[in-house]
PDB file of N, CA and C in Angstrom:
ATOM      1  N   UNK A   1       0.934  -1.160  -0.084  1.00 74.00           N
ATOM      2  CA  UNK A   1      -0.103  -0.001  -0.018  1.00 74.00           C
ATOM      3  C   UNK A   1       0.923   1.242  -0.008  1.00 74.00           C
ATOM      4  N   UNK A   2       1.919   1.118   0.751  1.00 81.00           N
ATOM      5  CA  UNK A   2       2.835   2.459   0.677  1.00 81.00           C
ATOM      6  C   UNK A   2       3.406   2.471  -0.506  1.00 81.00           C
ATOM      7  N   UNK A   3       3.783   1.479  -1.156  1.00 82.00           N
ATOM      8  CA  UNK A   3       4.373   1.595  -2.698  1.00 82.00           C
ATOM      9  C   UNK A   3       3.405   2.358  -3.611  1.00 82.00           C
ATOM     10  N   UNK A   4       2.203   1.972  -3.434  1.00 87.00           N
ATOM     11  CA  UNK A   4       1.188   2.580  -4.368  1.00 87.00           C
ATOM     12  C   UNK A   4       0.986   3.817  -4.075  1.00 87.00           C
ATOM     13  N   UNK A   5       1.080   4.425  -3.009  1.00 90.00           N
ATOM     14  CA  UNK A   5       0.957   5.858  -2.568  1.00 90.00           C
ATOM     15  C   UNK A   5       2.298   6.665  -2.971  1.00 90.00           C
ATOM     16  N   UNK A   6       3.383   5.973  -3.009  1.00 86.00           N
ATOM     17  CA  UNK A   6       4.720   6.663  -3.419  1.00 86.00           C
ATOM     18  C   UNK A   6       4.652   6.624  -4.994  1.00 86.00           C
ATOM     19  N   UNK A   7       4.089   5.755  -5.711  1.00 87.00           N
ATOM     20  CA  UNK A   7       3.965   5.751  -7.105  1.00 87.00           C
ATOM     21  C   UNK A   7       3.040   6.888  -7.403  1.00 87.00           C
ATOM     22  N   UNK A   8       1.879   7.048  -6.803  1.00 90.00           N
ATOM     23  CA  UNK A   8       0.939   8.131  -7.158  1.00 90.00           C
ATOM     24  C   UNK A   8       1.743   9.526  -6.870  1.00 90.00           C
ATOM     25  N   UNK A   9       2.446   9.812  -5.874  1.00 89.00           N
ATOM     26  CA  UNK A   9       3.116  11.020  -5.588  1.00 89.00           C
ATOM     27  C   UNK A   9       4.108  11.288  -6.665  1.00 89.00           C
ATOM     28  N   UNK A  10       5.054  10.095  -6.934  1.00 88.00           N
ATOM     29  CA  UNK A  10       6.032  10.383  -7.941  1.00 88.00           C
ATOM     30  C   UNK A  10       5.653  10.689  -9.368  1.00 88.00           C
ATOM     31  N   UNK A  11       4.346   9.982  -9.462  1.00 90.00           N
ATOM     32  CA  UNK A  11       3.733  10.149 -10.980  1.00 90.00           C
ATOM     33  C   UNK A  11       3.144  11.692 -10.885  1.00 90.00           C
ATOM     34  N   UNK A  12       2.740  12.222  -9.988  1.00 92.00           N
ATOM     35  CA  UNK A  12       2.239  13.446 -10.082  1.00 92.00           C
ATOM     36  C   UNK A  12       3.170  14.439 -10.126  1.00 92.00           C
ATOM     37  N   UNK A  13       4.271  14.279  -9.498  1.00 90.00           N
ATOM     38  CA  UNK A  13       5.322  15.223  -9.603  1.00 90.00           C
ATOM     39  C   UNK A  13       6.101  15.195 -10.803  1.00 90.00           C
ATOM     40  N   UNK A  14       6.176  13.901 -11.475  1.00 90.00           N
ATOM     41  CA  UNK A  14       6.764  13.716 -12.648  1.00 90.00           C
ATOM     42  C   UNK A  14       6.063  14.374 -14.016  1.00 90.00           C
ATOM     43  N   UNK A  15       5.070  14.188 -13.785  1.00 90.00           N
ATOM     44  CA  UNK A  15       3.814  14.645 -14.812  1.00 90.00           C
ATOM     45  C   UNK A  15       3.868  16.343 -14.746  1.00 90.00           C
ATOM     46  N   UNK A  16       3.940  16.899 -13.591  1.00 92.00           N
ATOM     47  CA  UNK A  16       4.147  18.332 -13.569  1.00 92.00           C
ATOM     48  C   UNK A  16       5.331  18.800 -14.311  1.00 92.00           C
ATOM     49  N   UNK A  17       6.464  18.214 -13.875  1.00 90.00           N
ATOM     50  CA  UNK A  17       7.566  18.553 -14.489  1.00 90.00           C
ATOM     51  C   UNK A  17       7.670  18.334 -15.930  1.00 90.00           C
ATOM     52  N   UNK A  18       7.219  17.079 -16.220  1.00 89.00           N
ATOM     53  CA  UNK A  18       7.054  16.777 -17.902  1.00 89.00           C
ATOM     54  C   UNK A  18       6.332  17.995 -18.468  1.00 89.00           C
ATOM     55  N   UNK A  19       5.137  18.375 -18.224  1.00 89.00           N
ATOM     56  CA  UNK A  19       4.462  19.183 -18.751  1.00 89.00           C
ATOM     57  C   UNK A  19       4.995  20.698 -18.816  1.00 89.00           C
ATOM     58  N   UNK A  20       5.806  20.914 -17.712  1.00 90.00           N
ATOM     59  CA  UNK A  20       6.743  22.393 -17.644  1.00 90.00           C
ATOM     60  C   UNK A  20       7.810  22.400 -18.962  1.00 90.00           C
ATOM     61  N   UNK A  21       8.292  21.118 -18.940  1.00 88.00           N
ATOM     62  CA  UNK A  21       9.491  21.109 -19.769  1.00 88.00           C
ATOM     63  C   UNK A  21       9.005  20.849 -21.239  1.00 88.00           C
ATOM     64  N   UNK A  22       7.842  20.445 -21.425  1.00 86.00           N
ATOM     65  CA  UNK A  22       7.273  20.310 -22.876  1.00 86.00           C
ATOM     66  C   UNK A  22       6.304  21.323 -23.226  1.00 86.00           C
ATOM     67  N   UNK A  23       6.091  22.276 -22.410  1.00 87.00           N
ATOM     68  CA  UNK A  23       5.145  23.470 -22.689  1.00 87.00           C
ATOM     69  C   UNK A  23       5.560  24.074 -23.906  1.00 87.00           C
ATOM     70  N   UNK A  24       6.640  24.528 -24.438  1.00 87.00           N
ATOM     71  CA  UNK A  24       6.896  25.383 -25.417  1.00 87.00           C
ATOM     72  C   UNK A  24       7.313  24.595 -26.841  1.00 87.00           C
ATOM     73  N   UNK A  25       7.159  23.256 -26.550  1.00 86.00           N
ATOM     74  CA  UNK A  25       7.249  22.264 -27.763  1.00 86.00           C
ATOM     75  C   UNK A  25       5.819  21.977 -28.317  1.00 86.00           C
ATOM     76  N   UNK A  26       5.937  21.759 -29.576  1.00 85.00           N
ATOM     77  CA  UNK A  26       4.485  21.709 -30.472  1.00 85.00           C
ATOM     78  C   UNK A  26       4.493  20.246 -30.649  1.00 85.00           C
ATOM     79  N   UNK A  27       4.398  19.373 -30.026  1.00 84.00           N
ATOM     80  CA  UNK A  27       4.227  17.858 -30.196  1.00 84.00           C
ATOM     81  C   UNK A  27       2.604  17.550 -30.564  1.00 84.00           C
ATOM     82  N   UNK A  28       2.409  16.456 -31.226  1.00 86.00           N
ATOM     83  CA  UNK A  28       1.349  15.984 -31.593  1.00 86.00           C
ATOM     84  C   UNK A  28       0.525  15.470 -30.574  1.00 86.00           C
ATOM     85  N   UNK A  29       1.159  14.735 -29.469  1.00 87.00           N
ATOM     86  CA  UNK A  29       0.519  14.082 -28.450  1.00 87.00           C
ATOM     87  C   UNK A  29       1.054  14.880 -27.001  1.00 87.00           C
ATOM     88  N   UNK A  30       0.241  14.601 -25.993  1.00 88.00           N
ATOM     89  CA  UNK A  30       0.668  14.928 -24.695  1.00 88.00           C
ATOM     90  C   UNK A  30       1.489  13.792 -24.172  1.00 88.00           C
ATOM     91  N   UNK A  31       2.444  14.142 -23.229  1.00 89.00           N
ATOM     92  CA  UNK A  31       3.315  13.079 -22.643  1.00 89.00           C
ATOM     93  C   UNK A  31       3.050  13.109 -21.197  1.00 89.00           C
ATOM     94  N   UNK A  32       3.399  11.966 -20.574  1.00 90.00           N
ATOM     95  CA  UNK A  32       3.105  11.496 -19.166  1.00 90.00           C
ATOM     96  C   UNK A  32       4.362  10.625 -18.884  1.00 90.00           C
ATOM     97  N   UNK A  33       4.381  10.284 -17.573  1.00 90.00           N
ATOM     98  CA  UNK A  33       5.356   9.446 -16.878  1.00 90.00           C
ATOM     99  C   UNK A  33       4.971   7.940 -17.154  1.00 90.00           C
ATOM    100  N   UNK A  34       5.878   7.032 -17.540  1.00 90.00           N
ATOM    101  CA  UNK A  34       5.474   5.718 -17.633  1.00 90.00           C
ATOM    102  C   UNK A  34       5.470   4.971 -16.317  1.00 90.00           C
ATOM    103  N   UNK A  35       4.192   4.508 -15.946  1.00 90.00           N
ATOM    104  CA  UNK A  35       3.969   3.939 -14.478  1.00 90.00           C
ATOM    105  C   UNK A  35       4.713   2.708 -14.269  1.00 90.00           C
ATOM    106  N   UNK A  36       4.929   1.914 -15.282  1.00 90.00           N
ATOM    107  CA  UNK A  36       5.676   0.637 -15.056  1.00 90.00           C
ATOM    108  C   UNK A  36       7.079   1.070 -14.855  1.00 90.00           C
ATOM    109  N   UNK A  37       7.699   2.008 -15.307  1.00 88.00           N
ATOM    110  CA  UNK A  37       9.151   2.417 -14.904  1.00 88.00           C
ATOM    111  C   UNK A  37       8.936   2.939 -13.638  1.00 88.00           C
ATOM    112  N   UNK A  38       8.063   3.749 -13.039  1.00 88.00           N
ATOM    113  CA  UNK A  38       8.032   4.359 -11.743  1.00 88.00           C
ATOM    114  C   UNK A  38       7.860   3.241 -10.673  1.00 88.00           C
ATOM    115  N   UNK A  39       7.200   2.075 -11.023  1.00 89.00           N
ATOM    116  CA  UNK A  39       6.990   1.031  -9.940  1.00 89.00           C
ATOM    117  C   UNK A  39       8.236   0.286  -9.830  1.00 89.00           C
ATOM    118  N   UNK A  40       8.946  -0.153 -11.122  1.00 88.00           N
ATOM    119  CA  UNK A  40       9.928  -0.954 -11.119  1.00 88.00           C
ATOM    120  C   UNK A  40      11.143  -0.003 -10.385  1.00 88.00           C
ATOM    121  N   UNK A  41      11.347   1.119 -10.672  1.00 86.00           N
ATOM    122  CA  UNK A  41      12.529   2.046  -9.987  1.00 86.00           C
ATOM    123  C   UNK A  41      12.215   2.195  -8.476  1.00 86.00           C
ATOM    124  N   UNK A  42      11.112   2.378  -8.312  1.00 85.00           N
ATOM    125  CA  UNK A  42      10.808   2.516  -6.729  1.00 85.00           C
ATOM    126  C   UNK A  42      11.003   1.271  -6.105  1.00 85.00           C
ATOM    127  N   UNK A  43      10.475   0.317  -6.666  1.00 85.00           N
ATOM    128  CA  UNK A  43      10.398  -1.047  -5.825  1.00 85.00           C
ATOM    129  C   UNK A  43      12.119  -1.410  -5.761  1.00 85.00           C
ATOM    130  N   UNK A  44      12.842  -1.191  -6.748  1.00 85.00           N
ATOM    131  CA  UNK A  44      14.243  -1.629  -6.384  1.00 85.00           C
ATOM    132  C   UNK A  44      15.110  -0.696  -5.789  1.00 85.00           C
ATOM    133  N   UNK A  45      14.868   0.591  -5.866  1.00 85.00           N
ATOM    134  CA  UNK A  45      15.847   1.658  -4.957  1.00 85.00           C
ATOM    135  C   UNK A  45      15.135   2.360  -3.836  1.00 85.00           C
ATOM    136  N   UNK A  46      13.904   2.473  -3.760  1.00 81.00           N
ATOM    137  CA  UNK A  46      13.418   3.257  -2.761  1.00 81.00           C
ATOM    138  C   UNK A  46      13.676   2.763  -1.376  1.00 81.00           C
ATOM    139  N   UNK A  47      13.575   1.621  -1.072  1.00 83.00           N
ATOM    140  CA  UNK A  47      13.811   0.930   0.151  1.00 83.00           C
ATOM    141  C   UNK A  47      15.375   1.293   0.671  1.00 83.00           C
ATOM    142  N   UNK A  48      16.353   1.109  -0.242  1.00 86.00           N
ATOM    143  CA  UNK A  48      17.579   1.351  -0.095  1.00 86.00           C
ATOM    144  C   UNK A  48      17.799   2.840   0.336  1.00 86.00           C
ATOM    145  N   UNK A  49      17.102   3.777  -0.480  1.00 84.00           N
ATOM    146  CA  UNK A  49      17.280   5.093  -0.360  1.00 84.00           C
ATOM    147  C   UNK A  49      16.734   5.570   1.183  1.00 84.00           C
ATOM    148  N   UNK A  50      15.727   4.897   1.435  1.00 82.00           N
ATOM    149  CA  UNK A  50      15.136   5.308   2.820  1.00 82.00           C
ATOM    150  C   UNK A  50      15.942   5.081   3.820  1.00 82.00           C
ATOM    151  N   UNK A  51      16.614   3.906   3.749  1.00 88.00           N
ATOM    152  CA  UNK A  51      17.311   3.438   5.132  1.00 88.00           C
ATOM    153  C   UNK A  51      18.841   3.893   4.945  1.00 88.00           C
ATOM    154  N   UNK A  52      19.168   4.647   4.212  1.00 88.00           N
ATOM    155  CA  UNK A  52      20.628   5.311   3.868  1.00 88.00           C
ATOM    156  C   UNK A  52      20.727   6.496   4.732  1.00 88.00           C
ATOM    157  N   UNK A  53      21.875   7.197   4.732  1.00 90.00           N
ATOM    158  CA  UNK A  53      22.204   8.271   5.328  1.00 90.00           C
ATOM    159  C   UNK A  53      21.228   9.548   4.686  1.00 90.00           C
ATOM    160  N   UNK A  54      21.113  10.570   5.328  1.00 88.00           N
ATOM    161  CA  UNK A  54      20.207  11.862   4.790  1.00 88.00           C
ATOM    162  C   UNK A  54      21.000  12.346   3.472  1.00 88.00           C
ATOM    163  N   UNK A  55      22.357  12.437   3.316  1.00 90.00           N
ATOM    164  CA  UNK A  55      22.837  12.801   2.178  1.00 90.00           C
ATOM    165  C   UNK A  55      22.614  12.099   1.054  1.00 90.00           C
ATOM    166  N   UNK A  56      22.809  10.862   1.354  1.00 90.00           N
ATOM    167  CA  UNK A  56      22.741   9.847   0.257  1.00 90.00           C
ATOM    168  C   UNK A  56      21.255   9.530  -0.077  1.00 90.00           C
ATOM    169  N   UNK A  57      20.485   9.667   0.859  1.00 89.00           N
ATOM    170  CA  UNK A  57      19.059   9.597   0.718  1.00 89.00           C
ATOM    171  C   UNK A  57      18.531  10.678  -0.555  1.00 89.00           C
ATOM    172  N   UNK A  58      18.954  11.815  -0.087  1.00 90.00           N
ATOM    173  CA  UNK A  58      18.476  12.756  -1.217  1.00 90.00           C
ATOM    174  C   UNK A  58      19.121  12.761  -2.679  1.00 90.00           C
ATOM    175  N   UNK A  59      20.222  12.096  -2.559  1.00 91.00           N
ATOM    176  CA  UNK A  59      20.999  11.805  -3.842  1.00 91.00           C
ATOM    177  C   UNK A  59      20.290  10.656  -4.768  1.00 91.00           C
ATOM    178  N   UNK A  60      19.804   9.784  -3.972  1.00 89.00           N
ATOM    179  CA  UNK A  60      19.186   8.657  -4.530  1.00 89.00           C
ATOM    180  C   UNK A  60      17.759   8.908  -5.004  1.00 89.00           C
ATOM    181  N   UNK A  61      17.119   9.606  -4.267  1.00 86.00           N
ATOM    182  CA  UNK A  61      15.758  10.028  -4.548  1.00 86.00           C
ATOM    183  C   UNK A  61      15.770  10.938  -5.821  1.00 86.00           C
ATOM    184  N   UNK A  62      16.622  11.860  -5.709  1.00 89.00           N
ATOM    185  CA  UNK A  62      16.609  12.724  -7.068  1.00 89.00           C
ATOM    186  C   UNK A  62      17.101  11.870  -8.310  1.00 89.00           C
ATOM    187  N   UNK A  63      18.033  10.982  -8.130  1.00 90.00           N
ATOM    188  CA  UNK A  63      18.301   9.863  -9.075  1.00 90.00           C
ATOM    189  C   UNK A  63      17.001   9.185  -9.709  1.00 90.00           C
ATOM    190  N   UNK A  64      16.525   8.573  -8.657  1.00 87.00           N
ATOM    191  CA  UNK A  64      15.006   8.034  -9.201  1.00 87.00           C
ATOM    192  C   UNK A  64      14.193   8.893  -9.913  1.00 87.00           C
ATOM    193  N   UNK A  65      13.986  10.247  -9.244  1.00 87.00           N
ATOM    194  CA  UNK A  65      13.066  11.080 -10.075  1.00 87.00           C
ATOM    195  C   UNK A  65      13.574  11.413 -11.407  1.00 87.00           C
ATOM    196  N   UNK A  66      14.947  11.828 -11.546  1.00 89.00           N
ATOM    197  CA  UNK A  66      15.345  11.973 -12.953  1.00 89.00           C
ATOM    198  C   UNK A  66      15.192  10.766 -13.779  1.00 89.00           C
ATOM    199  N   UNK A  67      15.320   9.426 -13.523  1.00 88.00           N
ATOM    200  CA  UNK A  67      15.049   8.351 -14.249  1.00 88.00           C
ATOM    201  C   UNK A  67      13.434   8.433 -14.617  1.00 88.00           C
ATOM    202  N   UNK A  68      12.597   8.681 -13.595  1.00 87.00           N
ATOM    203  CA  UNK A  68      11.225   8.715 -13.918  1.00 87.00           C
ATOM    204  C   UNK A  68      10.859   9.771 -15.064  1.00 87.00           C
ATOM    205  N   UNK A  69      11.444  11.147 -14.930  1.00 86.00           N
ATOM    206  CA  UNK A  69      11.114  11.868 -15.918  1.00 86.00           C
ATOM    207  C   UNK A  69      11.769  11.812 -17.189  1.00 86.00           C
ATOM    208  N   UNK A  70      12.618  10.733 -17.469  1.00 87.00           N
ATOM    209  CA  UNK A  70      13.251  10.626 -18.639  1.00 87.00           C
ATOM    210  C   UNK A  70      12.434   9.461 -19.240  1.00 87.00           C
ATOM    211  N   UNK A  71      11.749   8.675 -18.554  1.00 88.00           N
ATOM    212  CA  UNK A  71      10.853   7.851 -19.317  1.00 88.00           C
ATOM    213  C   UNK A  71       9.514   8.217 -19.261  1.00 88.00           C
ATOM    214  N   UNK A  72       9.182   8.750 -20.528  1.00 88.00           N
ATOM    215  CA  UNK A  72       7.791   9.321 -20.632  1.00 88.00           C
ATOM    216  C   UNK A  72       7.230   8.740 -21.868  1.00 88.00           C
ATOM    217  N   UNK A  73       5.930   8.707 -21.851  1.00 88.00           N
ATOM    218  CA  UNK A  73       5.213   7.867 -23.010  1.00 88.00           C
ATOM    219  C   UNK A  73       4.018   8.948 -23.528  1.00 88.00           C
ATOM    220  N   UNK A  74       3.542   8.759 -24.693  1.00 86.00           N
ATOM    221  CA  UNK A  74       2.614   9.827 -25.377  1.00 86.00           C
ATOM    222  C   UNK A  74       1.115   9.061 -24.965  1.00 86.00           C
ATOM    223  N   UNK A  75       0.359  10.180 -24.705  1.00 85.00           N
ATOM    224  CA  UNK A  75      -1.230   9.970 -24.488  1.00 85.00           C
ATOM    225  C   UNK A  75      -1.714  10.010 -25.735  1.00 85.00           C
ATOM    226  N   UNK A  76      -2.160   8.941 -26.397  1.00 81.00           N
ATOM    227  CA  UNK A  76      -2.934   9.066 -27.597  1.00 81.00           C
ATOM    228  C   UNK A  76      -4.316   8.857 -27.462  1.00 81.00           C
ATOM    229  N   UNK A  77      -5.224   9.688 -27.899  1.00 80.00           N
ATOM    230  CA  UNK A  77      -6.625   9.627 -27.768  1.00 80.00           C
ATOM    231  C   UNK A  77      -7.225   8.295 -28.573  1.00 80.00           C
ATOM    232  N   UNK A  78      -8.205   7.713 -28.017  1.00 73.00           N
ATOM    233  CA  UNK A  78      -8.878   6.925 -28.699  1.00 73.00           C
ATOM    234  C   UNK A  78      -9.885   7.140 -29.289  1.00 73.00           C
ATOM    235  N   UNK A  79      -9.910   6.851 -30.573  1.00 65.00           N
ATOM    236  CA  UNK A  79     -11.096   7.388 -31.551  1.00 65.00           C
ATOM    237  C   UNK A  79     -12.550   6.695 -31.153  1.00 65.00           C
ATOM    238  N   UNK A  80     -12.434   5.532 -30.655  1.00 64.00           N
ATOM    239  CA  UNK A  80     -13.636   4.873 -30.433  1.00 64.00           C
ATOM    240  C   UNK A  80     -14.279   4.039 -31.651  1.00 64.00           C
ATOM    241  N   UNK A  81     -13.467   4.177 -32.752  1.00 66.00           N
ATOM    242  CA  UNK A  81     -13.984   3.354 -33.780  1.00 66.00           C
ATOM    243  C   UNK A  81     -13.582   1.964 -33.877  1.00 66.00           C
ATOM    244  N   UNK A  82     -12.440   1.673 -33.416  1.00 63.00           N
ATOM    245  CA  UNK A  82     -11.618   0.365 -33.445  1.00 63.00           C
ATOM    246  C   UNK A  82     -12.306  -0.615 -32.539  1.00 63.00           C
ATOM    247  N   UNK A  83     -12.707  -1.882 -33.017  1.00 60.00           N
ATOM    248  CA  UNK A  83     -13.288  -2.678 -31.938  1.00 60.00           C
ATOM    249  C   UNK A  83     -12.396  -3.223 -30.748  1.00 60.00           C
ATOM    250  N   UNK A  84     -12.798  -3.320 -29.622  1.00 59.00           N
ATOM    251  CA  UNK A  84     -11.880  -3.628 -28.507  1.00 59.00           C
ATOM    252  C   UNK A  84     -11.495  -5.004 -28.525  1.00 59.00           C
ATOM    253  N   UNK A  85     -12.487  -6.074 -28.861  1.00 60.00           N
ATOM    254  CA  UNK A  85     -12.278  -7.344 -28.943  1.00 60.00           C
ATOM    255  C   UNK A  85     -12.561  -7.814 -30.217  1.00 60.00           C
ATOM    256  N   UNK A  86     -11.615  -8.093 -31.208  1.00 60.00           N
ATOM    257  CA  UNK A  86     -12.098  -8.672 -32.344  1.00 60.00           C
ATOM    258  C   UNK A  86     -11.764 -10.132 -32.336  1.00 60.00           C
ATOM    259  N   UNK A  87     -12.582 -10.743 -31.800  1.00 64.00           N
ATOM    260  CA  UNK A  87     -12.493 -12.271 -31.564  1.00 64.00           C
ATOM    261  C   UNK A  87     -12.994 -13.232 -32.832  1.00 64.00           C
ATOM    262  N   UNK A  88     -11.944 -13.753 -33.487  1.00 62.00           N
ATOM    263  CA  UNK A  88     -12.326 -14.319 -34.792  1.00 62.00           C
ATOM    264  C   UNK A  88     -12.965 -15.742 -34.566  1.00 62.00           C
ATOM    265  N   UNK A  89     -13.057 -16.190 -33.504  1.00 66.00           N
ATOM    266  CA  UNK A  89     -13.563 -17.428 -33.078  1.00 66.00           C
ATOM    267  C   UNK A  89     -15.227 -17.301 -33.050  1.00 66.00           C
ATOM    268  N   UNK A  90     -15.724 -16.142 -32.948  1.00 66.00           N
ATOM    269  CA  UNK A  90     -17.201 -15.921 -32.912  1.00 66.00           C
ATOM    270  C   UNK A  90     -17.606 -15.733 -34.233  1.00 66.00           C
ATOM    271  N   UNK A  91     -17.041 -15.742 -35.339  1.00 64.00           N
ATOM    272  CA  UNK A  91     -17.305 -15.627 -36.697  1.00 64.00           C
ATOM    273  C   UNK A  91     -18.226 -16.773 -37.138  1.00 64.00           C
ATOM    274  N   UNK A  92     -19.189 -16.738 -37.878  1.00 65.00           N
ATOM    275  CA  UNK A  92     -19.860 -17.812 -38.250  1.00 65.00           C
ATOM    276  C   UNK A  92     -19.316 -18.862 -38.996  1.00 65.00           C
ATOM    277  N   UNK A  93     -18.625 -18.494 -39.927  1.00 63.00           N
ATOM    278  CA  UNK A  93     -17.543 -19.422 -40.851  1.00 63.00           C
ATOM    279  C   UNK A  93     -16.238 -19.060 -40.572  1.00 63.00           C
ATOM    280  N   UNK A  94     -15.630 -19.472 -39.280  1.00 63.00           N
ATOM    281  CA  UNK A  94     -14.256 -18.791 -38.947  1.00 63.00           C
ATOM    282  C   UNK A  94     -13.072 -19.443 -39.668  1.00 63.00           C
ATOM    283  N   UNK A  95     -13.333 -20.776 -40.023  1.00 65.00           N
ATOM    284  CA  UNK A  95     -12.245 -21.568 -40.642  1.00 65.00           C
ATOM    285  C   UNK A  95     -11.767 -21.056 -41.874  1.00 65.00           C
ATOM    286  N   UNK A  96     -12.791 -21.020 -42.996  1.00 62.00           N
ATOM    287  CA  UNK A  96     -12.487 -20.474 -44.225  1.00 62.00           C
ATOM    288  C   UNK A  96     -13.295 -19.408 -44.727  1.00 62.00           C
ATOM    289  N   UNK A  97     -13.947 -18.656 -43.947  1.00 60.00           N
ATOM    290  CA  UNK A  97     -14.566 -17.548 -44.179  1.00 60.00           C
ATOM    291  C   UNK A  97     -15.546 -17.730 -45.108  1.00 60.00           C
ATOM    292  N   UNK A  98     -16.176 -18.871 -45.295  1.00 61.00           N
ATOM    293  CA  UNK A  98     -17.416 -18.967 -46.246  1.00 61.00           C
ATOM    294  C   UNK A  98     -18.114 -20.305 -46.030  1.00 61.00           C
ATOM    295  N   UNK A  99     -19.292 -20.492 -46.446  1.00 60.00           N
ATOM    296  CA  UNK A  99     -20.053 -21.604 -45.805  1.00 60.00           C
ATOM    297  C   UNK A  99     -19.937 -22.783 -46.875  1.00 60.00           C
ATOM    298  N   UNK A 100     -20.109 -23.768 -46.266  1.00 59.00           N
ATOM    299  CA  UNK A 100     -19.842 -25.224 -47.192  1.00 59.00           C
ATOM    300  C   UNK A 100     -21.026 -25.619 -48.272  1.00 59.00           C
ATOM    301  N   UNK A 101     -21.754 -24.691 -48.430  1.00 62.00           N
ATOM    302  CA  UNK A 101     -23.210 -24.946 -49.272  1.00 62.00           C
ATOM    303  C   UNK A 101     -22.857 -24.437 -50.781  1.00 62.00           C
TER     304      UNK A 101
END
């Protein structure tokens, strides 16, 4: 539970800094922090950072935040026209796409 809260806090901070850094750029899509990278980096390095000395703690947390800010993904809007589940097994004649008659 604590990791989930830390991921949410890190994501919000990273997203605000990503928006500030990309404000003047004219990109096609908006960008946000990659949540999978946030979870992985916090899970691997955050416990070590918390239990270290205060100087090392700030350095490690800053390194984690820089890693999170570098891993961005674009937010692509869904047009709603593509089918979500195109299951070919539900088609009437799925093997050869035509009837046997």
